[in-house]
mmCIF file with all atom_site columns, C-alpha atoms in Angstrom:
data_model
loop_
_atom_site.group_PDB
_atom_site.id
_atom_site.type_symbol
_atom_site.label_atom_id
_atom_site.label_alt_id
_atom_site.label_comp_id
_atom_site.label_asym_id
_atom_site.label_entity_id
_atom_site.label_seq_id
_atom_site.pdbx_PDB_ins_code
_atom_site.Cartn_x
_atom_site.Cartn_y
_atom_site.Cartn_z
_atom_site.occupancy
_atom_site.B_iso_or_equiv
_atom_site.pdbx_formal_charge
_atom_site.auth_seq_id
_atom_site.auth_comp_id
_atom_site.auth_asym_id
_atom_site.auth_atom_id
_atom_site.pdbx_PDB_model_num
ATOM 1   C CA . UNK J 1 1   ? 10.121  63.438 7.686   1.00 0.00 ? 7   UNK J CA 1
ATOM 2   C CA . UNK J 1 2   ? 11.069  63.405 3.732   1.00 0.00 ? 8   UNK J CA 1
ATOM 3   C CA . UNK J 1 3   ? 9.345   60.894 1.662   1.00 0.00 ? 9   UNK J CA 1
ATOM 4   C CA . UNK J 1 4   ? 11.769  59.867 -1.425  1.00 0.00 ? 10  UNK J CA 1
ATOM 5   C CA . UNK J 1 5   ? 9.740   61.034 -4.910  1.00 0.00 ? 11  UNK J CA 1
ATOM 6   C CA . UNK J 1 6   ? 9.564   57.475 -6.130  1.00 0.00 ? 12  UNK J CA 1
ATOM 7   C CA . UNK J 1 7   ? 7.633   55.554 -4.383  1.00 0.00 ? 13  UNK J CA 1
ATOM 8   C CA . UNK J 1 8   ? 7.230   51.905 -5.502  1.00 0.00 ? 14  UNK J CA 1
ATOM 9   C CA . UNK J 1 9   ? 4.637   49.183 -4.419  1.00 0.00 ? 15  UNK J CA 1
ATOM 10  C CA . UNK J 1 10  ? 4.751   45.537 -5.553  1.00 0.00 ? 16  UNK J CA 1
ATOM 11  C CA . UNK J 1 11  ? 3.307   42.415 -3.699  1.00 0.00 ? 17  UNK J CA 1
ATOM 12  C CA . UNK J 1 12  ? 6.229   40.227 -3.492  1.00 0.00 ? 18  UNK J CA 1
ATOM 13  C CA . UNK J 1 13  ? 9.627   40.177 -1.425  1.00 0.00 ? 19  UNK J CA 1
ATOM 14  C CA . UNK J 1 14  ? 10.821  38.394 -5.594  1.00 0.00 ? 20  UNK J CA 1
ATOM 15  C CA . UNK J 1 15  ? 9.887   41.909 -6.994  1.00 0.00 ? 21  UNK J CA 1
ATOM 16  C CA . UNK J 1 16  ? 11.745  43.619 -4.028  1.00 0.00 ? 22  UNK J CA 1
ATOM 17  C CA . UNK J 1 17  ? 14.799  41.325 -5.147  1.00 0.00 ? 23  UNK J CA 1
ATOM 18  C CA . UNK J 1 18  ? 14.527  41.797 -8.660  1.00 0.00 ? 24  UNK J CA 1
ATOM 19  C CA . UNK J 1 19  ? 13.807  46.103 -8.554  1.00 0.00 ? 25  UNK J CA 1
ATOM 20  C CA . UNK J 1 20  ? 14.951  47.608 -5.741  1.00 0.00 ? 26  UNK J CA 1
ATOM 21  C CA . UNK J 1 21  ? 18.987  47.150 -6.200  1.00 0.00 ? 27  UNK J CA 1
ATOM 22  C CA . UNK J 1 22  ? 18.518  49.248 -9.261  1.00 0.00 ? 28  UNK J CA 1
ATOM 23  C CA . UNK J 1 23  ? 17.820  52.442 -6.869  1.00 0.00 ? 29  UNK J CA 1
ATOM 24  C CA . UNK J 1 24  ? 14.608  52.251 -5.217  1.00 0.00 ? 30  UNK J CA 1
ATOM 25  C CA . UNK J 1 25  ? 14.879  53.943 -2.295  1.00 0.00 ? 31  UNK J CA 1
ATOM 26  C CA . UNK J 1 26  ? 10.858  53.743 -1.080  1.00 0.00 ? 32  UNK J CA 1
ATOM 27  C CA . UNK J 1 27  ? 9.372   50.603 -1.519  1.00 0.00 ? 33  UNK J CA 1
ATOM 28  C CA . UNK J 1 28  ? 5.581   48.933 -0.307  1.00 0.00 ? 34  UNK J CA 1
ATOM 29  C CA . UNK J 1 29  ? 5.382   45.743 0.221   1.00 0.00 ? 35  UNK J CA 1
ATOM 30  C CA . UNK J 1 30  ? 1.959   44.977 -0.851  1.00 0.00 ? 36  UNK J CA 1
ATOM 31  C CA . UNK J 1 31  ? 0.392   41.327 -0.042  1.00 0.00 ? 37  UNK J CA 1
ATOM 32  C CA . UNK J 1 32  ? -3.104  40.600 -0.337  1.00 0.00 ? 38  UNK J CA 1
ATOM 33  C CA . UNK J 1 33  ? -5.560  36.819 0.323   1.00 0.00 ? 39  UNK J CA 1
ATOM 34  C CA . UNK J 1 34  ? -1.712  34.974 1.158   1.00 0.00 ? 40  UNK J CA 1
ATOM 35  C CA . UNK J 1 35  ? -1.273  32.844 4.365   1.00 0.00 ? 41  UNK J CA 1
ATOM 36  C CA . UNK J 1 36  ? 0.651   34.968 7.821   1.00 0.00 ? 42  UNK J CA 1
ATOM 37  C CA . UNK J 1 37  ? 3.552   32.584 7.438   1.00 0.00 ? 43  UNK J CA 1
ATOM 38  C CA . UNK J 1 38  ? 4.283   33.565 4.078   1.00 0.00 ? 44  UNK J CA 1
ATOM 39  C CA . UNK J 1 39  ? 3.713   37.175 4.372   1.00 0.00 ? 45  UNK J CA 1
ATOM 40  C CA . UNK J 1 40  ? 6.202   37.024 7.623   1.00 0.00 ? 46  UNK J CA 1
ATOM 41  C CA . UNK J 1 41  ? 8.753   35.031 5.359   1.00 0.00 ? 47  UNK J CA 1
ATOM 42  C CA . UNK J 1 42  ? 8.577   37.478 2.248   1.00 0.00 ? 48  UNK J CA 1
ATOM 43  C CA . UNK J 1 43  ? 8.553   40.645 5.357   1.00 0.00 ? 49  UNK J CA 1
ATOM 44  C CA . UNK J 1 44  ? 12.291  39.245 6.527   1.00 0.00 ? 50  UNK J CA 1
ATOM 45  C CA . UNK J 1 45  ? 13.867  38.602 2.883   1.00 0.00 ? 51  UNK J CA 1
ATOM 46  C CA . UNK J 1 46  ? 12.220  41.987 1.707   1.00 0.00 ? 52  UNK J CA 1
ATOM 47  C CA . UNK J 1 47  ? 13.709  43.806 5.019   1.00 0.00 ? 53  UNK J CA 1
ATOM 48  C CA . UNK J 1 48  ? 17.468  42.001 4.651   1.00 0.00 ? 54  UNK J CA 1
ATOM 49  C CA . UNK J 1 49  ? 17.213  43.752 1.113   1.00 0.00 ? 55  UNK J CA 1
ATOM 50  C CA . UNK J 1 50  ? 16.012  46.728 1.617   1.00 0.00 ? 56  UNK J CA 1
ATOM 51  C CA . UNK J 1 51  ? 18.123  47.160 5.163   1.00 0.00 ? 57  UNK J CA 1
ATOM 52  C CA . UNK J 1 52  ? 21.230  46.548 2.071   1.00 0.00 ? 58  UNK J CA 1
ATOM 53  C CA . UNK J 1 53  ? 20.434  48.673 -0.257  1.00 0.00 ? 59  UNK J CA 1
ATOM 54  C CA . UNK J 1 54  ? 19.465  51.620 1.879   1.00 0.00 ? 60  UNK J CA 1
ATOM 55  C CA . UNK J 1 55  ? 15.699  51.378 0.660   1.00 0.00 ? 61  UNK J CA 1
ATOM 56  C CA . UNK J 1 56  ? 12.862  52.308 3.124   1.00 0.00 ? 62  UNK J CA 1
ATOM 57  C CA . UNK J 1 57  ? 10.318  49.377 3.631   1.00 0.00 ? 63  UNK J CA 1
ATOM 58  C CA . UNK J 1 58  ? 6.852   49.609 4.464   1.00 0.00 ? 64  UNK J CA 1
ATOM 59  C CA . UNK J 1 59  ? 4.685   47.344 4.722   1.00 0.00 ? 65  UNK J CA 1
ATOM 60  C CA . UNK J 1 60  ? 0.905   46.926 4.025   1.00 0.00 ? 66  UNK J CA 1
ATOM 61  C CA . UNK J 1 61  ? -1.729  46.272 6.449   1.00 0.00 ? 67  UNK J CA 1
ATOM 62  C CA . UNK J 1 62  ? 0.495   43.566 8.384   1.00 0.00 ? 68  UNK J CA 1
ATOM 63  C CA . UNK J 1 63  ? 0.909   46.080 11.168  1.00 0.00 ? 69  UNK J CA 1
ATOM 64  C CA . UNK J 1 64  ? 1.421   42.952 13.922  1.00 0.00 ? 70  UNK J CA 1
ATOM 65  C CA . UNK J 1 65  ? 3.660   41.274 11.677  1.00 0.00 ? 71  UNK J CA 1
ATOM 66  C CA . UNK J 1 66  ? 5.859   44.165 10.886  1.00 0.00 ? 72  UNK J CA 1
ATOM 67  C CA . UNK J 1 67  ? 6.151   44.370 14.377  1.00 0.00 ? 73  UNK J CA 1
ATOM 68  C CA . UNK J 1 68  ? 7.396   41.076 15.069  1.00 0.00 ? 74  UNK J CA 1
ATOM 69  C CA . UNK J 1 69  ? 9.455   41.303 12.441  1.00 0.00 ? 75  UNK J CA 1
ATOM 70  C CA . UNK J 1 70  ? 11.547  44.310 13.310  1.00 0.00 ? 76  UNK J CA 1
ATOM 71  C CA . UNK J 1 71  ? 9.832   46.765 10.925  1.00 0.00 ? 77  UNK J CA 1
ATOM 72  C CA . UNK J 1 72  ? 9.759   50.360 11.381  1.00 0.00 ? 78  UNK J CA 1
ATOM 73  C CA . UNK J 1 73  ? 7.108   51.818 9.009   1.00 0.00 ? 79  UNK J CA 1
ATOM 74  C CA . UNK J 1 74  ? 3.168   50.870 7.557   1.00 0.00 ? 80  UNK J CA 1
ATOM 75  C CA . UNK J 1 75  ? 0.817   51.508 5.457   1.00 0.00 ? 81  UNK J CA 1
ATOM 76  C CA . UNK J 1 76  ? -2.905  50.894 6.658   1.00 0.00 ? 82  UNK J CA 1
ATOM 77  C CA . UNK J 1 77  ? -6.009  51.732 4.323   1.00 0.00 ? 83  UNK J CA 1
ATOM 78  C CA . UNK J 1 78  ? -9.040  53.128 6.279   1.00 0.00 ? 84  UNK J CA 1
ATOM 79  C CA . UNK J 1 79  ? -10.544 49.450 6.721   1.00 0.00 ? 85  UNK J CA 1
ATOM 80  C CA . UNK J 1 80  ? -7.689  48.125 8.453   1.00 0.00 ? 86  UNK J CA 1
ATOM 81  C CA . UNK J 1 81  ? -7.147  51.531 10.351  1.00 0.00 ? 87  UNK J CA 1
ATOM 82  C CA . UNK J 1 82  ? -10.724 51.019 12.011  1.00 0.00 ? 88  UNK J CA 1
ATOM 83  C CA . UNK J 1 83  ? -9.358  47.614 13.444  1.00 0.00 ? 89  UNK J CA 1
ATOM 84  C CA . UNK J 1 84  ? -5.929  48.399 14.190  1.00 0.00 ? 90  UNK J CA 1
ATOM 85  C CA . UNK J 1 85  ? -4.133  48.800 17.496  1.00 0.00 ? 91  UNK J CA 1
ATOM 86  C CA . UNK J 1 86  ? -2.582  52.291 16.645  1.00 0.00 ? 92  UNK J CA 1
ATOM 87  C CA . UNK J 1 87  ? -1.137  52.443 20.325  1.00 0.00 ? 93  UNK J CA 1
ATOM 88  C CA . UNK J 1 88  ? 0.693   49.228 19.385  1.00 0.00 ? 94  UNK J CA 1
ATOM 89  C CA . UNK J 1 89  ? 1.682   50.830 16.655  1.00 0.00 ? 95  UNK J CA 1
ATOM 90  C CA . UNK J 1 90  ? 2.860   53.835 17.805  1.00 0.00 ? 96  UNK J CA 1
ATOM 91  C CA . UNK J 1 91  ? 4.496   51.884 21.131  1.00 0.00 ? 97  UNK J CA 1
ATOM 92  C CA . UNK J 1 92  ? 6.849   49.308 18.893  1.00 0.00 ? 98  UNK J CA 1
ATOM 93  C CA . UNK J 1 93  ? 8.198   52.802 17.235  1.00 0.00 ? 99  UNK J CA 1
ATOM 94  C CA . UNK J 1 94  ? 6.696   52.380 13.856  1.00 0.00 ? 100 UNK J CA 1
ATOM 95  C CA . UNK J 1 95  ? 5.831   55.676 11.570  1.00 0.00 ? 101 UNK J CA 1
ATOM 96  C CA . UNK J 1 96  ? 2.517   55.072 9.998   1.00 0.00 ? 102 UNK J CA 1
ATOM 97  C CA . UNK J 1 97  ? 1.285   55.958 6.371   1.00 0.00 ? 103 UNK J CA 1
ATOM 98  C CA . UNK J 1 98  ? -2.782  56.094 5.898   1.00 0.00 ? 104 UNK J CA 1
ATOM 99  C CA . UNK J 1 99  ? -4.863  55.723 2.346   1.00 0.00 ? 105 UNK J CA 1
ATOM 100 C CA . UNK J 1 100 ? -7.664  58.335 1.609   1.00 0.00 ? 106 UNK J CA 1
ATOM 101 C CA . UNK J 1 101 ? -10.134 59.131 -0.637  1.00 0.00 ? 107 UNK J CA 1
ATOM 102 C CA . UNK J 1 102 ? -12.820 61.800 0.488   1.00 0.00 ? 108 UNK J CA 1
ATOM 103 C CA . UNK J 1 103 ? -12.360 64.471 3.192   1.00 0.00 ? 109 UNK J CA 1
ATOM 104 C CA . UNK J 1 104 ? -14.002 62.197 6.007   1.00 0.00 ? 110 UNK J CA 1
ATOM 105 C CA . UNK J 1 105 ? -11.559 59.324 5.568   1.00 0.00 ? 111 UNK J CA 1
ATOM 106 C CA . UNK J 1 106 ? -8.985  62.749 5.698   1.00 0.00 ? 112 UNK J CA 1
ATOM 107 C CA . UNK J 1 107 ? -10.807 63.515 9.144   1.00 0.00 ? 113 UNK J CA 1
ATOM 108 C CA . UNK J 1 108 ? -9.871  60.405 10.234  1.00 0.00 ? 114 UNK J CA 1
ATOM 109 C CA . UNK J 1 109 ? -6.393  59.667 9.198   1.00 0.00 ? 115 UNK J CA 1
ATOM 110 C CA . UNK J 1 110 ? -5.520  63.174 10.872  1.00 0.00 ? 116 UNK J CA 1
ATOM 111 C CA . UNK J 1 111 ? -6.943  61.735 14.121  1.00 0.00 ? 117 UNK J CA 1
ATOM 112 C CA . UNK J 1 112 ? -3.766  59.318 13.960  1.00 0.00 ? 118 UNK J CA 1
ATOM 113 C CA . UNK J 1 113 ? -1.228  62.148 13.661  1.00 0.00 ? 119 UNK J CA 1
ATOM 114 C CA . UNK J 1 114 ? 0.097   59.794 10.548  1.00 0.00 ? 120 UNK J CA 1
ATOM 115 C CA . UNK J 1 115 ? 3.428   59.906 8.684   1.00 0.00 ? 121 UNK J CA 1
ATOM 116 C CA . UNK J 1 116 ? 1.865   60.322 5.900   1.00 0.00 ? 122 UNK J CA 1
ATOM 117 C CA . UNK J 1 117 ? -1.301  60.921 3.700   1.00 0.00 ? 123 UNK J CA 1
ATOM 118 C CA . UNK J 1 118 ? -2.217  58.765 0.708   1.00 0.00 ? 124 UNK J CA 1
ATOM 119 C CA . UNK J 1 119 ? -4.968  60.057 -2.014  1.00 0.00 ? 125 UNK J CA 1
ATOM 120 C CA . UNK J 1 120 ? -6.138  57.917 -4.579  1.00 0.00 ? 126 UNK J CA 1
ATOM 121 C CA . UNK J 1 121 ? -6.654  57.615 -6.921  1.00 0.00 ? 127 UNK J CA 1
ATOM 122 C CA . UNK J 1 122 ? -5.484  60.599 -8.704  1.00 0.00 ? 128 UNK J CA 1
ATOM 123 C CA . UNK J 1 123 ? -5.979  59.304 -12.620 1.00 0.00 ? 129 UNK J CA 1
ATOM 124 C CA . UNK J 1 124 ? -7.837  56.128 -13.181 1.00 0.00 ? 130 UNK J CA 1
ATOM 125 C CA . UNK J 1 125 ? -6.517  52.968 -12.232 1.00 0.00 ? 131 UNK J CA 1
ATOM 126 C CA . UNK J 1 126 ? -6.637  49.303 -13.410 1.00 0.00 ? 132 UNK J CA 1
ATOM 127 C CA . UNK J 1 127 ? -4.958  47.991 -10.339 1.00 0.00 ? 133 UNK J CA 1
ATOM 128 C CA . UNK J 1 128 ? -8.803  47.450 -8.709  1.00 0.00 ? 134 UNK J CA 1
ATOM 129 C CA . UNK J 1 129 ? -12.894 48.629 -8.846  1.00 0.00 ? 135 UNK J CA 1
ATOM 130 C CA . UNK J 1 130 ? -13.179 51.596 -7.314  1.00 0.00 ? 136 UNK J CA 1
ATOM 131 C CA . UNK J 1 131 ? -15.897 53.851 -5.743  1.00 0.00 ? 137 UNK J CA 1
ATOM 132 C CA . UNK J 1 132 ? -14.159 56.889 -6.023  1.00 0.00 ? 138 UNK J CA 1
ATOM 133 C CA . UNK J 1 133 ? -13.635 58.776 -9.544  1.00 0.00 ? 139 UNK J CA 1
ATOM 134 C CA . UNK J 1 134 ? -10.368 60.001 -9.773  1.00 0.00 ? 140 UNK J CA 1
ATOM 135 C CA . UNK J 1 135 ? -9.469  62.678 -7.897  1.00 0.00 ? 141 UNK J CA 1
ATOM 136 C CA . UNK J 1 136 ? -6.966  65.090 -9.986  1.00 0.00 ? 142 UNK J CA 1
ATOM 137 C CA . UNK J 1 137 ? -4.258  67.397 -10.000 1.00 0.00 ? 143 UNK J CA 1
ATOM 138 C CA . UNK J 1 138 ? -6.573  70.227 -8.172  1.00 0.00 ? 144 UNK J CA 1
ATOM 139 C CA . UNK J 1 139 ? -7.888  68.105 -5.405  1.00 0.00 ? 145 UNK J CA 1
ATOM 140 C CA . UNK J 1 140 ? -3.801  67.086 -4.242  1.00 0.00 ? 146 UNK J CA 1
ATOM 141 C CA . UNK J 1 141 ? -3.555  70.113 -4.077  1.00 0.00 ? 147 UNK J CA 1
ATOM 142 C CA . UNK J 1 142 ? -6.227  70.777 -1.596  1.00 0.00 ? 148 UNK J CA 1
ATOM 143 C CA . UNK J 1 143 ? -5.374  67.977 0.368   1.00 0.00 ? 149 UNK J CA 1
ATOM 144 C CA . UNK J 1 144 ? -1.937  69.722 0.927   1.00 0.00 ? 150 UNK J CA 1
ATOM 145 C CA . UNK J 1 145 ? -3.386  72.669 2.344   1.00 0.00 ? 151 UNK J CA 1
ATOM 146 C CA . UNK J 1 146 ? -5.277  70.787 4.951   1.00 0.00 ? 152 UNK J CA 1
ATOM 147 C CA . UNK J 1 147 ? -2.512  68.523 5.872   1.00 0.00 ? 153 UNK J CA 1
ATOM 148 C CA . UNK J 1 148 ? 0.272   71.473 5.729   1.00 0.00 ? 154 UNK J CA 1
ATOM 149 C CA . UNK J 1 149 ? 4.439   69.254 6.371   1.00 0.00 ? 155 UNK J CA 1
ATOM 150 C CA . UNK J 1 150 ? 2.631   66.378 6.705   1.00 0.00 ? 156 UNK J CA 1
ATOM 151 C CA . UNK J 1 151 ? 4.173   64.091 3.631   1.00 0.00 ? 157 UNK J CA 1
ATOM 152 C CA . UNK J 1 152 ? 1.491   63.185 1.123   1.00 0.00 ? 158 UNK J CA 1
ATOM 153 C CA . UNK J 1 153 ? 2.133   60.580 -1.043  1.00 0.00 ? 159 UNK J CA 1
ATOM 154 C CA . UNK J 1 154 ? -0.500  60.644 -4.826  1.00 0.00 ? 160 UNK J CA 1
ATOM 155 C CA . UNK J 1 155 ? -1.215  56.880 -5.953  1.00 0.00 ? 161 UNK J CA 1
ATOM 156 C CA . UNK J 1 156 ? -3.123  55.857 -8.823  1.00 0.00 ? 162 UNK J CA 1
ATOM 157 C CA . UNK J 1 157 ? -2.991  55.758 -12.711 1.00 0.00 ? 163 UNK J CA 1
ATOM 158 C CA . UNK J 1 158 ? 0.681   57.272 -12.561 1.00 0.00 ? 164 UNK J CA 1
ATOM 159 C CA . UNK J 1 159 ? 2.836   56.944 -15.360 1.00 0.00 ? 165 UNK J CA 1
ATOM 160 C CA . UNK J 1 160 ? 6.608   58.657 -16.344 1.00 0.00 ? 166 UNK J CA 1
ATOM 161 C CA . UNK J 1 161 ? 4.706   61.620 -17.725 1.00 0.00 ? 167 UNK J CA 1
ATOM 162 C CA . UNK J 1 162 ? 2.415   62.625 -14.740 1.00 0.00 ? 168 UNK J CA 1
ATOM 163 C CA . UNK J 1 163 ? 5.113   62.414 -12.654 1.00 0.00 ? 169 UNK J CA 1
ATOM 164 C CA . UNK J 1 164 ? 5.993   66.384 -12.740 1.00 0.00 ? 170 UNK J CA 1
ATOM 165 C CA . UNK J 1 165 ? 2.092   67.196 -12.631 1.00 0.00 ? 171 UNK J CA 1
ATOM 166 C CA . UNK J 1 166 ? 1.459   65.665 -9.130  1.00 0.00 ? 172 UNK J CA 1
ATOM 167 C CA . UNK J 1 167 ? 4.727   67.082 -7.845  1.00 0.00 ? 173 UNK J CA 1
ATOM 168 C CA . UNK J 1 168 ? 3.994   70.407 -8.590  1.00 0.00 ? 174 UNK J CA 1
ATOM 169 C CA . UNK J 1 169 ? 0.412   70.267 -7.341  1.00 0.00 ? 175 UNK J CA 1
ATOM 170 C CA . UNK J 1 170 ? 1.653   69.385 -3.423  1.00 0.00 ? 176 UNK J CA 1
ATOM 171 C CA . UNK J 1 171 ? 2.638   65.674 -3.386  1.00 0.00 ? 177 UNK J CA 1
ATOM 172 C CA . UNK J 1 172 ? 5.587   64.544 -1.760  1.00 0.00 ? 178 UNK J CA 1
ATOM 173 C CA . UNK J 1 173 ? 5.812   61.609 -3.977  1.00 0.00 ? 179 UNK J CA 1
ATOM 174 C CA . UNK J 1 174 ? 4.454   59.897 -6.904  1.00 0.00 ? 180 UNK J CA 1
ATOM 175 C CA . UNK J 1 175 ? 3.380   55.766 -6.188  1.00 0.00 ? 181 UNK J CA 1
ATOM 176 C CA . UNK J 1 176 ? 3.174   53.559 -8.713  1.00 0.00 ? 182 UNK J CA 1
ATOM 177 C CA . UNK J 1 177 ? 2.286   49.781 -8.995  1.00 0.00 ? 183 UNK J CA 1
ATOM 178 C CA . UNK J 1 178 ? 1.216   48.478 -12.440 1.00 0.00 ? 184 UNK J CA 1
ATOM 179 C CA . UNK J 1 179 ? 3.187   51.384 -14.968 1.00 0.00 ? 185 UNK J CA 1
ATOM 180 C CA . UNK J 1 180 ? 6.368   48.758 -13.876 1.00 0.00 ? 186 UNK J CA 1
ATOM 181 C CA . UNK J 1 181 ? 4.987   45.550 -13.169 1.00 0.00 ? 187 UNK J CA 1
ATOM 182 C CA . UNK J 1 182 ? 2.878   45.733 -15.741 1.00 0.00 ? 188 UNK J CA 1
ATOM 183 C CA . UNK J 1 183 ? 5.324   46.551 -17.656 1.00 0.00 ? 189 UNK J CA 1
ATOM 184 C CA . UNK J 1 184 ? 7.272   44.475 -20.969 1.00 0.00 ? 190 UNK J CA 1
ATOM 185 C CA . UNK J 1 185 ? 10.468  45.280 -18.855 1.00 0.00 ? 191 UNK J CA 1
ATOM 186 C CA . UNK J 1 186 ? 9.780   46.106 -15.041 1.00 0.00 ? 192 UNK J CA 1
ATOM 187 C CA . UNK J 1 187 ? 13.848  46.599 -14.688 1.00 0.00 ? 193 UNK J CA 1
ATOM 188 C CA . UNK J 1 188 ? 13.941  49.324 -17.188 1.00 0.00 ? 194 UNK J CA 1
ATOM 189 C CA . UNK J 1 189 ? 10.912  51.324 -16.440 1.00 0.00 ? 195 UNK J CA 1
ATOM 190 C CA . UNK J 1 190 ? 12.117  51.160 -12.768 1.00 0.00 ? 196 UNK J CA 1
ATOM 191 C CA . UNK J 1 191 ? 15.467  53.055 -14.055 1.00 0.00 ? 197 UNK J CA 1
ATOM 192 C CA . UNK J 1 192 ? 13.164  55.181 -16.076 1.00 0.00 ? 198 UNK J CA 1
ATOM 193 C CA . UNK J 1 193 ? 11.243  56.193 -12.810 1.00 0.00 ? 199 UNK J CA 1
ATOM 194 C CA . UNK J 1 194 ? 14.275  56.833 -10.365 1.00 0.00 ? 200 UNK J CA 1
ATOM 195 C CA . UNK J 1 195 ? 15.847  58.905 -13.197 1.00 0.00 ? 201 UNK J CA 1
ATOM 196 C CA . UNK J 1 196 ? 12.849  61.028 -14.136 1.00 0.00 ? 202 UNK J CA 1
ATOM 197 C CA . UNK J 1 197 ? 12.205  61.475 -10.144 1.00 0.00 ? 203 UNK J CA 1
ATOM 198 C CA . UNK J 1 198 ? 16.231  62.201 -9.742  1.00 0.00 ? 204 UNK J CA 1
ATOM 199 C CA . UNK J 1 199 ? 15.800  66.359 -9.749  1.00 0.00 ? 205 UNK J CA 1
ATOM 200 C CA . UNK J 1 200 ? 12.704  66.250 -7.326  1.00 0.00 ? 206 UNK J CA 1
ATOM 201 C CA . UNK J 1 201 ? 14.985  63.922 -4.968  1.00 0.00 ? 207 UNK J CA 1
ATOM 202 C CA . UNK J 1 202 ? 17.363  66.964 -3.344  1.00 0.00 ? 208 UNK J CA 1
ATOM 203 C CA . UNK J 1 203 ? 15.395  69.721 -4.022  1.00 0.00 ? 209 UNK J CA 1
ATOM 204 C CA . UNK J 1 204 ? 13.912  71.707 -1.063  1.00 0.00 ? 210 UNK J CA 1
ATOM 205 C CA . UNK J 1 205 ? 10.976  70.949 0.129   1.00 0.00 ? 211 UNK J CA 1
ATOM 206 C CA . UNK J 1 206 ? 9.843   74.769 -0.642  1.00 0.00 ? 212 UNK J CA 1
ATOM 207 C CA . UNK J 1 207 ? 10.525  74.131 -3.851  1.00 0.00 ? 213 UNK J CA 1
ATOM 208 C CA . UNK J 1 208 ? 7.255   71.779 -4.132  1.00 0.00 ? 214 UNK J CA 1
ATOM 209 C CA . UNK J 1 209 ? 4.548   74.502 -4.359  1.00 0.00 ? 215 UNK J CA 1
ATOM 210 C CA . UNK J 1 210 ? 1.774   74.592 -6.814  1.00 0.00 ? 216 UNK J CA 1
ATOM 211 C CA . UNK J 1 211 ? 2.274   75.955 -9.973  1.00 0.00 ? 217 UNK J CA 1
ATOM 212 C CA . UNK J 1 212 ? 6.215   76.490 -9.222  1.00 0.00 ? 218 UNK J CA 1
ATOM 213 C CA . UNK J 1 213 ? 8.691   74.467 -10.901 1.00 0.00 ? 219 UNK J CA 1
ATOM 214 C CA . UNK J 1 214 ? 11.444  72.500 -9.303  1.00 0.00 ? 220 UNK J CA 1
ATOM 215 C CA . UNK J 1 215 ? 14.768  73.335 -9.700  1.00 0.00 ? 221 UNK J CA 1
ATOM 216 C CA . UNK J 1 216 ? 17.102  71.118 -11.262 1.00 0.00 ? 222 UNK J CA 1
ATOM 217 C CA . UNK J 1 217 ? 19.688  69.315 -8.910  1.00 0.00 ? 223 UNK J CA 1
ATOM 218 C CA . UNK J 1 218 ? 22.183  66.292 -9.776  1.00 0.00 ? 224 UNK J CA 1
ATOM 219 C CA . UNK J 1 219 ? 21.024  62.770 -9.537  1.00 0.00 ? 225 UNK J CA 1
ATOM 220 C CA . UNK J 1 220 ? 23.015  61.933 -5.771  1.00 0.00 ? 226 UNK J CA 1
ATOM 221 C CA . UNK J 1 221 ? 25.870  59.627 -6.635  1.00 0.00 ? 227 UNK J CA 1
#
């Protein structure tokens, strides 16, 4: 499996609405503290768009809800790993992404054979309190030794100008949360991201080493 470079998390099905038509093609549905019935209702508008735009979905920690809802992919942190039904999982035909931060939560999202492997956060973050410092360029790329075609996927305190840095050190993909909706205009840093991401998006997969550049290819029409 091939991640897309730009990989974009926001908490609402409205910010699915208002970004993803302008070329996401990765997008996590994020929802924290909000009643089942409206994270199911935001989990069908998000999927109509994303099933129309040709942007892959995933959503967060709602694994049974996902489910019902005709989802194919998730994204469980190691809390809500511990308590999930992975056999469900695995048996309604959804790929699974896992969150870690130290080598034993690595040990343990291996056990799951996962779709991919988070590490976070790389730079520091001001999307929430931490235990972990941050983890840097050198330590993504140790976690892409150990993991080897597994997809790994760098979150945390990335901006435009990192981008390059955690591609070339073994990521897959670069997520980012508050650099757009943070931002004075979410719409235009999202253009900013899938154009600065556009010569990582159909180069080979060998071509994501550390320490050796990408080479250039066209933005895919």
């Amino acid at each position: 499996m091939r991640l897309d470079p730009f990989y974009l998390i926001v908490d609402s099905a409205g910010w699915i609405e208002r970004l993803v038509p302008i070329g996401v093609r990765l997008v996590q549905l994020r929802i924290k503290e909000r009643p089942d019935s409206e994270v199911r209702s935001d989990i069908r508008i998000a999927r109509t768009i994303c099933d129309r735009h040709g942007c892959q979905l995933v959503v967060n920690d709602h694994w049974r809800l996902a489910i019902d809802e005709g989802c194919d992919f998730v994204h469980l942190g190691q809390e809500d790993l511990a308590q999930a039904d992975v056999a469900a999982i695995r048996g309604a035909g959804l790929k699974l992404g896992i969150s870690t931060h130290d080598e034993a939560e690595l040990d343990i999202a291996l056990t799951v054979r996962p779709d991919y492997v988070a590490l976070g956060p790389v730079y520091p973050t001001v999307l929430k309190e931490m235990k972990w410092r941050p983890q840097g360029l050198a330590r993504l790329a140790t976690w892409k030794e150990k993991i080897g075609s597994t997809p790994l996927v760098a979150i945390g305190g990335l901006n435009i100008e990192r981008i390059d840095g955690v591609l070339t050190h073994g990521a897959d993909c670069a997520a980012v949360v508050t650099d757009i909706t943070r931002s004075q205009d979410p719409e235009g840093r999202t253009r900013q991201w899938v154009a600065a991401t556009s010569r990582w998006r159909m180069a080979p997969s060998t071509d994501r080493v550390l320490g050796k550049p990408d080479r250039p290819s066209p933005c895919p029409k």
